[in-house]
mmCIF file of C-alpha atoms in Angstrom:
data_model
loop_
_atom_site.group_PDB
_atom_site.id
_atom_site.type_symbol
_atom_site.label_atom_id
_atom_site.label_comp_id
_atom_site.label_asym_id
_atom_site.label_seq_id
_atom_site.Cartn_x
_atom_site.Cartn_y
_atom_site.Cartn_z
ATOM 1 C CA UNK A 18 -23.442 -43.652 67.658
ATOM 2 C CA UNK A 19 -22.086 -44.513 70.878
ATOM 3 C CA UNK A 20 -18.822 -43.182 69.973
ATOM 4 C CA UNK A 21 -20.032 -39.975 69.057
ATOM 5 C CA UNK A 22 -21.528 -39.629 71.931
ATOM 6 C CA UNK A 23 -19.081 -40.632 73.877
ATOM 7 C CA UNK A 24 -16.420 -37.818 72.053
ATOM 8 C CA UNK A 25 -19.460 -35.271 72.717
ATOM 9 C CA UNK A 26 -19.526 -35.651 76.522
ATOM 10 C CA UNK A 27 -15.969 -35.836 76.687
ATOM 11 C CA UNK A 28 -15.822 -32.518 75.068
ATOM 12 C CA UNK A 29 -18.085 -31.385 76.855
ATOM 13 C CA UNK A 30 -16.617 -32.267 80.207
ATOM 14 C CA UNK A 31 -13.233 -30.337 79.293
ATOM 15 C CA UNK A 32 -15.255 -27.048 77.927
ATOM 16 C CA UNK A 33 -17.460 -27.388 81.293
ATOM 17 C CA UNK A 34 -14.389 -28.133 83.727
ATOM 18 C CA UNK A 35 -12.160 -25.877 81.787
ATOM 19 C CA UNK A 36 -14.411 -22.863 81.665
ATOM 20 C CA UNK A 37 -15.209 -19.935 79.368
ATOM 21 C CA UNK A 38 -12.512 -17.854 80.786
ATOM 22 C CA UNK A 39 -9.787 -20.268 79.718
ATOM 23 C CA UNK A 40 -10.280 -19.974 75.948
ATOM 24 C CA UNK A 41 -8.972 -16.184 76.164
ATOM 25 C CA UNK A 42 -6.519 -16.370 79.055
ATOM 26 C CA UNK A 43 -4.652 -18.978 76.682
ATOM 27 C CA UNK A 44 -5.106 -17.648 73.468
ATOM 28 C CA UNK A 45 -3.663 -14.065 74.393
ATOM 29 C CA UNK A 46 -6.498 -11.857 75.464
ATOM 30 C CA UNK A 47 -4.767 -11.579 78.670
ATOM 31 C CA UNK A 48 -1.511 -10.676 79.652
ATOM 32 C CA UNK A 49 -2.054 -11.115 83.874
ATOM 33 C CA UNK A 50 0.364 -13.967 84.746
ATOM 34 C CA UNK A 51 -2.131 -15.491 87.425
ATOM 35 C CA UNK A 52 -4.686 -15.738 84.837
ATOM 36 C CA UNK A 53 -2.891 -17.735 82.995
ATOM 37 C CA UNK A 54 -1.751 -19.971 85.282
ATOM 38 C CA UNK A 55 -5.560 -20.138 86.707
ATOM 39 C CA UNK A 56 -6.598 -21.125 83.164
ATOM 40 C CA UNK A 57 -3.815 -23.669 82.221
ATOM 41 C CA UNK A 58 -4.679 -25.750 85.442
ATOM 42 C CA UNK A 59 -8.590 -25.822 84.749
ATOM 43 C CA UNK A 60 -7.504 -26.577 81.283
ATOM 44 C CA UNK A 61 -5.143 -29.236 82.090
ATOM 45 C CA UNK A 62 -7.600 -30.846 84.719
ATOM 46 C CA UNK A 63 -10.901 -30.600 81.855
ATOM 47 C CA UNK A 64 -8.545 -32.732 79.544
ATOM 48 C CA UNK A 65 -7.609 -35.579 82.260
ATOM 49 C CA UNK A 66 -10.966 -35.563 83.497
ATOM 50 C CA UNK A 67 -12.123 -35.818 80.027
ATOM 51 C CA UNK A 68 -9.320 -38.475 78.634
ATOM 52 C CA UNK A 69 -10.947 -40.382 81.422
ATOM 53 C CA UNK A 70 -13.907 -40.366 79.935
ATOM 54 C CA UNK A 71 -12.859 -40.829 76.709
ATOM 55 C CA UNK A 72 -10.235 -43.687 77.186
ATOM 56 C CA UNK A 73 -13.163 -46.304 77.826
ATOM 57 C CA UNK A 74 -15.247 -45.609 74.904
ATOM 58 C CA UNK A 75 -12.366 -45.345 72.843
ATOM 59 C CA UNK A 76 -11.482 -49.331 74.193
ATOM 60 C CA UNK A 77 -14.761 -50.180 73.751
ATOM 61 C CA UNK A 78 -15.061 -49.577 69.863
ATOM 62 C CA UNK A 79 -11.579 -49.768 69.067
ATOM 63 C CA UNK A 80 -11.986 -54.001 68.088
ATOM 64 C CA UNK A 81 -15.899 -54.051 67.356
ATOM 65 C CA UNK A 82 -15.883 -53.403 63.808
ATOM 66 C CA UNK A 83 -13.217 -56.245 63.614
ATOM 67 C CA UNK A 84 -15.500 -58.482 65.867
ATOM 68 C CA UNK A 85 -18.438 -57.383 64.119
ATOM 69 C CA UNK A 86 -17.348 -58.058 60.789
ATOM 70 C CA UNK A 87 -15.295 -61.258 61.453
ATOM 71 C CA UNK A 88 -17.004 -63.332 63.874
ATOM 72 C CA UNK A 89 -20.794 -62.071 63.556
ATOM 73 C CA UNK A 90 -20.894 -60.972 67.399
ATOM 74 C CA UNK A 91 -23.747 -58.203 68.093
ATOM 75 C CA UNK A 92 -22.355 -54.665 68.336
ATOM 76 C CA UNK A 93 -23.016 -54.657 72.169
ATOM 77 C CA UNK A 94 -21.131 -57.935 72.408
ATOM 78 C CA UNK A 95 -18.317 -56.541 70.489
ATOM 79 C CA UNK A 96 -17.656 -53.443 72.132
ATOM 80 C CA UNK A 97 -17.963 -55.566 75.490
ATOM 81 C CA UNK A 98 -15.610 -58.191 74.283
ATOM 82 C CA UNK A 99 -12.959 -54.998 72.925
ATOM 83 C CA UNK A 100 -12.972 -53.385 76.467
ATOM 84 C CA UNK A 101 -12.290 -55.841 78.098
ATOM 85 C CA UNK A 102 -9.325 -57.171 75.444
ATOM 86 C CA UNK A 103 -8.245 -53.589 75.947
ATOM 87 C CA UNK A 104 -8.015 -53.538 79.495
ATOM 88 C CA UNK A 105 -6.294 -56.979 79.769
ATOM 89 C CA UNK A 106 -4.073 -55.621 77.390
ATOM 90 C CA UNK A 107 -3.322 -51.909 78.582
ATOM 91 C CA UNK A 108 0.450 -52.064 78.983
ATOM 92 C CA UNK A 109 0.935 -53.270 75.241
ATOM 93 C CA UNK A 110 -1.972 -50.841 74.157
ATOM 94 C CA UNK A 111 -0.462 -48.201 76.224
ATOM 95 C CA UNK A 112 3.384 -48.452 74.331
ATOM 96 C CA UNK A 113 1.356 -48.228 71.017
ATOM 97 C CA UNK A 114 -0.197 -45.472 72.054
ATOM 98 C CA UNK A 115 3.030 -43.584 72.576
ATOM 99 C CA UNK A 116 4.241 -45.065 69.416
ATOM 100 C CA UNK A 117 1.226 -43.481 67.718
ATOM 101 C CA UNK A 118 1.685 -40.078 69.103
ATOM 102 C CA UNK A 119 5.344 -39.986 68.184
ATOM 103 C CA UNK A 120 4.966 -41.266 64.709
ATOM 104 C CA UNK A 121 1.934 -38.594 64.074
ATOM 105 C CA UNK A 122 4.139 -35.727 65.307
ATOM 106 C CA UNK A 123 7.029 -36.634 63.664
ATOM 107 C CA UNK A 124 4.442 -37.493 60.152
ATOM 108 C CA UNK A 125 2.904 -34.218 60.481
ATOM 109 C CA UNK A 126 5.845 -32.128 60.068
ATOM 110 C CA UNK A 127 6.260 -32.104 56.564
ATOM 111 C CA UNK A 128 2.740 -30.488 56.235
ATOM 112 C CA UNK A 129 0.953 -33.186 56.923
ATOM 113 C CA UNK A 130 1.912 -35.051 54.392
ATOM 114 C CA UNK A 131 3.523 -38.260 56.464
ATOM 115 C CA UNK A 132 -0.265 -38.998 57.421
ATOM 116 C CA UNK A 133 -0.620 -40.555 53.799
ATOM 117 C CA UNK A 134 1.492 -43.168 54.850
ATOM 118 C CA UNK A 135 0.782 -43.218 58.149
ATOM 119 C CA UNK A 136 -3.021 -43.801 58.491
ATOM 120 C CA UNK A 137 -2.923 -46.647 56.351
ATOM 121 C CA UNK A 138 -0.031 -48.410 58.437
ATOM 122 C CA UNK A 139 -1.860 -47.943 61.730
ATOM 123 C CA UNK A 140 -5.334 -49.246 60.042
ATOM 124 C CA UNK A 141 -2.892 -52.387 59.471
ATOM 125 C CA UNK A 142 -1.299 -52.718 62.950
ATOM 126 C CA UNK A 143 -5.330 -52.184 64.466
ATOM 127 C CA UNK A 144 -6.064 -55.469 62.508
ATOM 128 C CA UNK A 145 -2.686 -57.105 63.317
ATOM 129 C CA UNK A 146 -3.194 -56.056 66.482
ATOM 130 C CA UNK A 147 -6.657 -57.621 66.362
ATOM 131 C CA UNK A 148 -5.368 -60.904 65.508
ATOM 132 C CA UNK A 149 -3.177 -61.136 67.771
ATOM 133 C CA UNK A 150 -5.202 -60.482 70.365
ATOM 134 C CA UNK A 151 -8.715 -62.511 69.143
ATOM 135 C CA UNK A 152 -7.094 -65.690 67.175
ATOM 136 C CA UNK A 153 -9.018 -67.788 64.523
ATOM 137 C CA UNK A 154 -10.645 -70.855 65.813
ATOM 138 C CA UNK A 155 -9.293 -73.461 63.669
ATOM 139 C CA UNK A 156 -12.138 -74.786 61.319
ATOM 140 C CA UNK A 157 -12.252 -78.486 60.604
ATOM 141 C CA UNK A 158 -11.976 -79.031 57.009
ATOM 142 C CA UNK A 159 -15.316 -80.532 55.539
ATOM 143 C CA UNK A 160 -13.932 -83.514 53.962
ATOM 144 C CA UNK A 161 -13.314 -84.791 57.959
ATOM 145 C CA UNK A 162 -16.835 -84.008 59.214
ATOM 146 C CA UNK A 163 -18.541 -87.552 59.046
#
């Protein structure tokens, strides 16, 4: 839920930044150069202001399920615990992001079809990732408990 919320006012924030008039200008409705220009800025500016808003929620639920699942922590925990393993962690984070984006352009070119492979590999390499970053507290076998 807090996700989806989060994408909605994110959206929201580039469509409200952005403008009405932007969606035309860009599209082709218009053929005036400083409209263009007018509506590629407000564009450009909604979708910073609105990665900004997005970028936290996205670090905050990117490890939960993992957390959730694996070490019983309550969801508000876990998304507390994954932003702020995100943010200690933004440089690494940040190079996988650019891996991501190059690896889904260059899977989507053959019609999509690379994302059959793809998705599953980064599913991997988000619990990989999550292991690295949250390691297993070594249990103490119960044939040494007294």
């Amino acid at each position: 839920g807090v996700y989806l919320i989060g994408n909605i006012v994110a959206v929201g924030i580039v469509f409200g930044i952005a403008g009405g008039a932007a969606l035309p200008a860009l599209l082709g409705k218009t053929a005036d150069p400083a409209t263009l220009i007018t509506a590629a800025r407000s564009l450009l500016l909604g979708m910073a202001v609105g990665m900004a808003v997005f970028i936290p929620i996205l670090m905050a639920v990117w490890f939960a399920p993992l957390l959730i699942v694996f070490h019983n922590t309550p969801p508000m925990d876990a998304m507390k615990l994954s932003l702020v393993a995100c943010w200690r962690n933004t440089m690494p984070l940040l190079i996988y992001g650019v891996a991501v984006l190059v690896l889904g352009l260059i899977a989507s070119i053959p019609l999509m079809l690379g994302l059959i492979v793809l998705l599953p590999v980064l599913v991997c390499s988000i619990y990989a990732s999550y292991k690295d970053i949250f390691p297993a507290v070594a249990a103490v076998p119960e044939t040494l408990n007294p």
